[in-house]
Amino acid sequence: MSGTDERGAAGAPVSRESLREVFADEVVTRALSRDVQLPYGAGKAVLITLDNGHDHTKPNTFGPAGLLSLDDAIEAARARTDIAAVAVTGKPFIFAVGADLTGVPQVQNREQALAVAKLGHDVFRKLGELDVPTFAFVNGAAMGGGVEAALHCRYRTVSSGVPAFALPEAFLGLVPGWGGTYLLPRLIGAEQALKIVVDNPLAQNKTIKGPQVRSMGIADAMFEPADFVEESLRWAAQVVKGEIAVERPAVDTGQAWDQAIDNARFMLEGKLRGAAPAPVRALELVAAAKDRTRDEGFAAEDEALADLIMSEELTAGLYAFDLNQKRARRPAGAPDTSLARPVAKVGVVGAGLMAGQLALLFARRLDVPVVLTDLDQDRLDRGVGYVHGEVDKLLAKGRVSADKANRLKSQVTGSLTMDAFADADFVVEAVFERMQVKQDVFAQVEAVVSPEAVLATNTSSLSVTEMAAKLRHPERVVGFHFFNPVAVLPLLEVVRGEHTGDAALATAFATAKQLKKTAVLCKDAPAFVVNRLLTLFMGEVLGAVEEGTEPEVADRAVAPLGLPMSPLMLLQLVGPAVALHVSETLREAFPDRFGVSGQLRRLVESGRTEIFGSDLQIDPEVREMFAGGGDGASGEEEIKQRALEALAREIRTMLDEGVVAEPADIDLCLITGAGWPFHLGGITPYLDRSGISEKVNGARFHPDGPKAV
């Protein structure tokens, strides 16, 4: 900051010291300066290393104290006349991963928020305004403010080993507010910049790696990790001496820029339908960067950041982020990890699509032999062939090496008999969703495996307790419910039956962690969490259709929530037959709250699995099956309200029944298993904010505000 204070919109002074107090729990990232002699006689450089004093498991972040430490280092370098360059790098494996978010919930007013925004700009911009060349040596993970600090430097190198580089702010409910929306598009063009600023955050917070940072033109050079800093200093020396001239393609600020903005607007409207302001705000900042000066661009970022820091969207995003970062790593109710048994071989009963996905996941993550079984050789061959084909795709994309691909293929085999499970430690079934079928399968498996082997069921709705009831060792059976597609959706509902033992449960959680899944402990209740709530939600939409509402009207009723897909599109993805089965299971368990759509039953009986045609319109024949209902058509707002009120009632019932430990677990399940929008911050805080919780249940789910842990 220039001067001691910043004045916000209301004119109240916000001192640097008061910002430190707001971020009292900041883990301060120090800017540690040392002189280095550049090679080739290029002179002396100041190398600033960002380091918070912890190892790579606690990455560098920027709070007020960290920014001021960097400011001191830059000012000290500015005062010197004996240096030829300034360079910034990070501690081992980490450059910097953005703003310190721990203090953001403590920001009390817009003046403080604006001061935080201005402080970042005032410090970082000095890196681009020194009299000597400035370099960012991006040696490790860089996100948010870390990326922006690098963008302010005149030149950038990147390590080929950088695992993650991103501007994830729009994912949380913010914008890249320390230069990102202005500097990045003016460096690589609007289209490329929008991939980093908008597209990737909305694609499950996707990141890019070092080679992509270089190929996109964000970095000017790339070096290997082993001697990255040394090679970066050599390269910087040649730049300083004029032996290397960095040439960057001219950015098209004409039609190409405008077209990129128009395309992004169309995408956002289709994806979010106005439900999340942050991505739209980020897009508008990029759009305006075309004609703005640096001062104007930074001032606009300040205003946007100040607005969004005070928004409900950010509160929601931080809660959801906290769920994924903390609660997901420490599942509520999980037994002591010391009780978990080692898993050196896995069996998969079945060879269909789900079984193939599971086999590939176990082989990749656990690096152990996996054997599929089926009664039919052709089906078995197709199942193993599917896994091998997916491995070939991974190899073609460079996701695995040739050696790794060969090992994976050798690890996944098939057998027509369950004798192949004799030495398996963990057997998961993925067969037809009928209780008798699953009971018979487990009886056959138990006859050949050791008494300690864990038997897991991927059932989506059936009772784990009943499934284990006829076994000699029912304590070994645990629910292990994955979501489709297995490789994409992180959630794994771990279900404890009445007889499930701690050893089996602990092994299930340990295995889930190895699989890199988000495991949530659930009580053995019909359809567990996600399917129970989605079936109810979808049932309200189908119910409106049966009452006479046009299917298109009912389908778009919940669009304002910004869900990843409409209810009928979700029905098509899940499969009408599966949805019908879950509906029937829940109807049998809770006849007063769950029904079975006659139109859905007709759709299943017709043998159709597709609801939409290639033009994304409802197929005329399917539409005809949905017709013929009553004359009680409802409006979109009425349907949305009805669906949300039904969810509020059911969630309250589930919590009272102890299906999960806390509302946070419901939220975590829907975010990671159903794609509930991150910007809404979980279903229960959303129901609280919208007043539905109190209207339906007489109380909020989070009386003191949502807290993940």
JSON list of C-alpha atoms in Angstrom, two decimals, residues 323-335 337 361 426 478-483 489-496 504-523 528-530 659-662 664-673 708:
[
{"chain": "A", "resi": 323, "resn": "LEU", "atom": "CA", "xyz": [-15.77, -29.69, 3.58]},
{"chain": "A", "resi": 324, "resn": "ASN", "atom": "CA", "xyz": [-13.58, -31.00, 0.78]},
{"chain": "A", "resi": 325, "resn": "GLN", "atom": "CA", "xyz": [-10.30, -30.04, 2.42]},
{"chain": "A", "resi": 326, "resn": "LYS", "atom": "CA", "xyz": [-10.97, -31.05, 6.02]},
{"chain": "A", "resi": 327, "resn": "ARG", "atom": "CA", "xyz": [-14.04, -33.16, 6.67]},
{"chain": "A", "resi": 328, "resn": "ALA", "atom": "CA", "xyz": [-13.37, -35.32, 3.61]},
{"chain": "A", "resi": 329, "resn": "ARG", "atom": "CA", "xyz": [-9.96, -36.18, 5.05]},
{"chain": "A", "resi": 330, "resn": "ARG", "atom": "CA", "xyz": [-11.25, -37.03, 8.51]},
{"chain": "A", "resi": 331, "resn": "PRO", "atom": "CA", "xyz": [-14.50, -38.95, 8.02]},
{"chain": "A", "resi": 332, "resn": "ALA", "atom": "CA", "xyz": [-16.84, -38.69, 10.99]},
{"chain": "A", "resi": 333, "resn": "GLY", "atom": "CA", "xyz": [-17.33, -42.01, 12.77]},
{"chain": "A", "resi": 334, "resn": "ALA", "atom": "CA", "xyz": [-14.54, -43.92, 11.01]},
{"chain": "A", "resi": 335, "resn": "PRO", "atom": "CA", "xyz": [-12.85, -46.51, 13.29]},
{"chain": "A", "resi": 337, "resn": "THR", "atom": "CA", "xyz": [-6.96, -46.72, 11.30]},
{"chain": "A", "resi": 361, "resn": "LEU", "atom": "CA", "xyz": [-9.62, -48.08, -10.17]},
{"chain": "A", "resi": 426, "resn": "PHE", "atom": "CA", "xyz": [-11.09, -57.50, -0.33]},
{"chain": "A", "resi": 478, "resn": "VAL", "atom": "CA", "xyz": [-19.66, -53.49, 4.44]},
{"chain": "A", "resi": 479, "resn": "GLY", "atom": "CA", "xyz": [-21.42, -51.20, 1.98]},
{"chain": "A", "resi": 480, "resn": "PHE", "atom": "CA", "xyz": [-19.03, -49.64, -0.53]},
{"chain": "A", "resi": 481, "resn": "HIS", "atom": "CA", "xyz": [-21.22, -47.59, -2.85]},
{"chain": "A", "resi": 482, "resn": "PHE", "atom": "CA", "xyz": [-19.46, -45.86, -5.75]},
{"chain": "A", "resi": 483, "resn": "PHE", "atom": "CA", "xyz": [-20.99, -43.32, -8.09]},
{"chain": "A", "resi": 489, "resn": "LEU", "atom": "CA", "xyz": [-17.20, -38.67, -8.95]},
{"chain": "A", "resi": 490, "resn": "PRO", "atom": "CA", "xyz": [-15.20, -38.67, -5.70]},
{"chain": "A", "resi": 491, "resn": "LEU", "atom": "CA", "xyz": [-17.87, -39.90, -3.28]},
{"chain": "A", "resi": 492, "resn": "LEU", "atom": "CA", "xyz": [-17.87, -43.34, -1.73]},
{"chain": "A", "resi": 493, "resn": "GLU", "atom": "CA", "xyz": [-20.71, -44.08, 0.69]},
{"chain": "A", "resi": 494, "resn": "VAL", "atom": "CA", "xyz": [-19.31, -46.50, 3.28]},
{"chain": "A", "resi": 495, "resn": "VAL", "atom": "CA", "xyz": [-22.27, -48.25, 4.89]},
{"chain": "A", "resi": 496, "resn": "ARG", "atom": "CA", "xyz": [-22.16, -49.94, 8.26]},
{"chain": "A", "resi": 504, "resn": "ALA", "atom": "CA", "xyz": [-14.01, -54.45, 8.13]},
{"chain": "A", "resi": 505, "resn": "LEU", "atom": "CA", "xyz": [-15.13, -50.84, 8.44]},
{"chain": "A", "resi": 506, "resn": "ALA", "atom": "CA", "xyz": [-11.61, -49.58, 9.10]},
{"chain": "A", "resi": 507, "resn": "THR", "atom": "CA", "xyz": [-10.34, -51.57, 6.12]},
{"chain": "A", "resi": 508, "resn": "ALA", "atom": "CA", "xyz": [-13.06, -50.04, 3.95]},
{"chain": "A", "resi": 509, "resn": "PHE", "atom": "CA", "xyz": [-12.07, -46.50, 4.97]},
{"chain": "A", "resi": 510, "resn": "ALA", "atom": "CA", "xyz": [-8.36, -47.20, 4.51]},
{"chain": "A", "resi": 511, "resn": "THR", "atom": "CA", "xyz": [-9.05, -48.65, 1.08]},
{"chain": "A", "resi": 512, "resn": "ALA", "atom": "CA", "xyz": [-11.22, -45.66, 0.15]},
{"chain": "A", "resi": 513, "resn": "LYS", "atom": "CA", "xyz": [-8.33, -43.36, 1.07]},
{"chain": "A", "resi": 514, "resn": "GLN", "atom": "CA", "xyz": [-5.95, -45.34, -1.13]},
{"chain": "A", "resi": 515, "resn": "LEU", "atom": "CA", "xyz": [-8.50, -45.09, -3.93]},
{"chain": "A", "resi": 516, "resn": "LYS", "atom": "CA", "xyz": [-8.44, -41.28, -3.43]},
{"chain": "A", "resi": 517, "resn": "LYS", "atom": "CA", "xyz": [-12.15, -41.26, -2.75]},
{"chain": "A", "resi": 518, "resn": "THR", "atom": "CA", "xyz": [-14.15, -39.09, -0.35]},
{"chain": "A", "resi": 519, "resn": "ALA", "atom": "CA", "xyz": [-15.61, -41.60, 2.09]},
{"chain": "A", "resi": 520, "resn": "VAL", "atom": "CA", "xyz": [-18.66, -40.78, 4.22]},
{"chain": "A", "resi": 521, "resn": "LEU", "atom": "CA", "xyz": [-19.98, -43.17, 6.86]},
{"chain": "A", "resi": 522, "resn": "CYS", "atom": "CA", "xyz": [-23.68, -43.95, 6.42]},
{"chain": "A", "resi": 523, "resn": "LYS", "atom": "CA", "xyz": [-26.15, -45.94, 8.45]},
{"chain": "A", "resi": 528, "resn": "PHE", "atom": "CA", "xyz": [-28.33, -44.31, 1.95]},
{"chain": "A", "resi": 529, "resn": "VAL", "atom": "CA", "xyz": [-27.84, -40.56, 1.26]},
{"chain": "A", "resi": 530, "resn": "VAL", "atom": "CA", "xyz": [-27.44, -39.44, -2.34]},
{"chain": "A", "resi": 659, "resn": "VAL", "atom": "CA", "xyz": [-28.18, -41.87, 8.65]},
{"chain": "A", "resi": 660, "resn": "VAL", "atom": "CA", "xyz": [-25.09, -39.63, 8.89]},
{"chain": "A", "resi": 661, "resn": "ALA", "atom": "CA", "xyz": [-23.48, -37.80, 11.79]},
{"chain": "A", "resi": 662, "resn": "GLU", "atom": "CA", "xyz": [-24.17, -34.17, 10.87]},
{"chain": "A", "resi": 664, "resn": "ALA", "atom": "CA", "xyz": [-22.07, -31.40, 6.86]},
{"chain": "A", "resi": 665, "resn": "ASP", "atom": "CA", "xyz": [-22.02, -35.05, 5.79]},
{"chain": "A", "resi": 666, "resn": "ILE", "atom": "CA", "xyz": [-25.22, -34.58, 3.78]},
{"chain": "A", "resi": 667, "resn": "ASP", "atom": "CA", "xyz": [-23.61, -31.59, 2.09]},
{"chain": "A", "resi": 668, "resn": "LEU", "atom": "CA", "xyz": [-20.37, -33.46, 1.39]},
{"chain": "A", "resi": 669, "resn": "CYS", "atom": "CA", "xyz": [-22.29, -36.37, -0.13]},
{"chain": "A", "resi": 670, "resn": "LEU", "atom": "CA", "xyz": [-24.28, -34.19, -2.52]},
{"chain": "A", "resi": 671, "resn": "ILE", "atom": "CA", "xyz": [-21.29, -32.07, -3.56]},
{"chain": "A", "resi": 672, "resn": "THR", "atom": "CA", "xyz": [-19.00, -35.04, -4.26]},
{"chain": "A", "resi": 673, "resn": "GLY", "atom": "CA", "xyz": [-21.56, -37.62, -5.35]},
{"chain": "A", "resi": 708, "resn": "ALA", "atom": "CA", "xyz": [-17.56, -28.04, 8.16]}
]
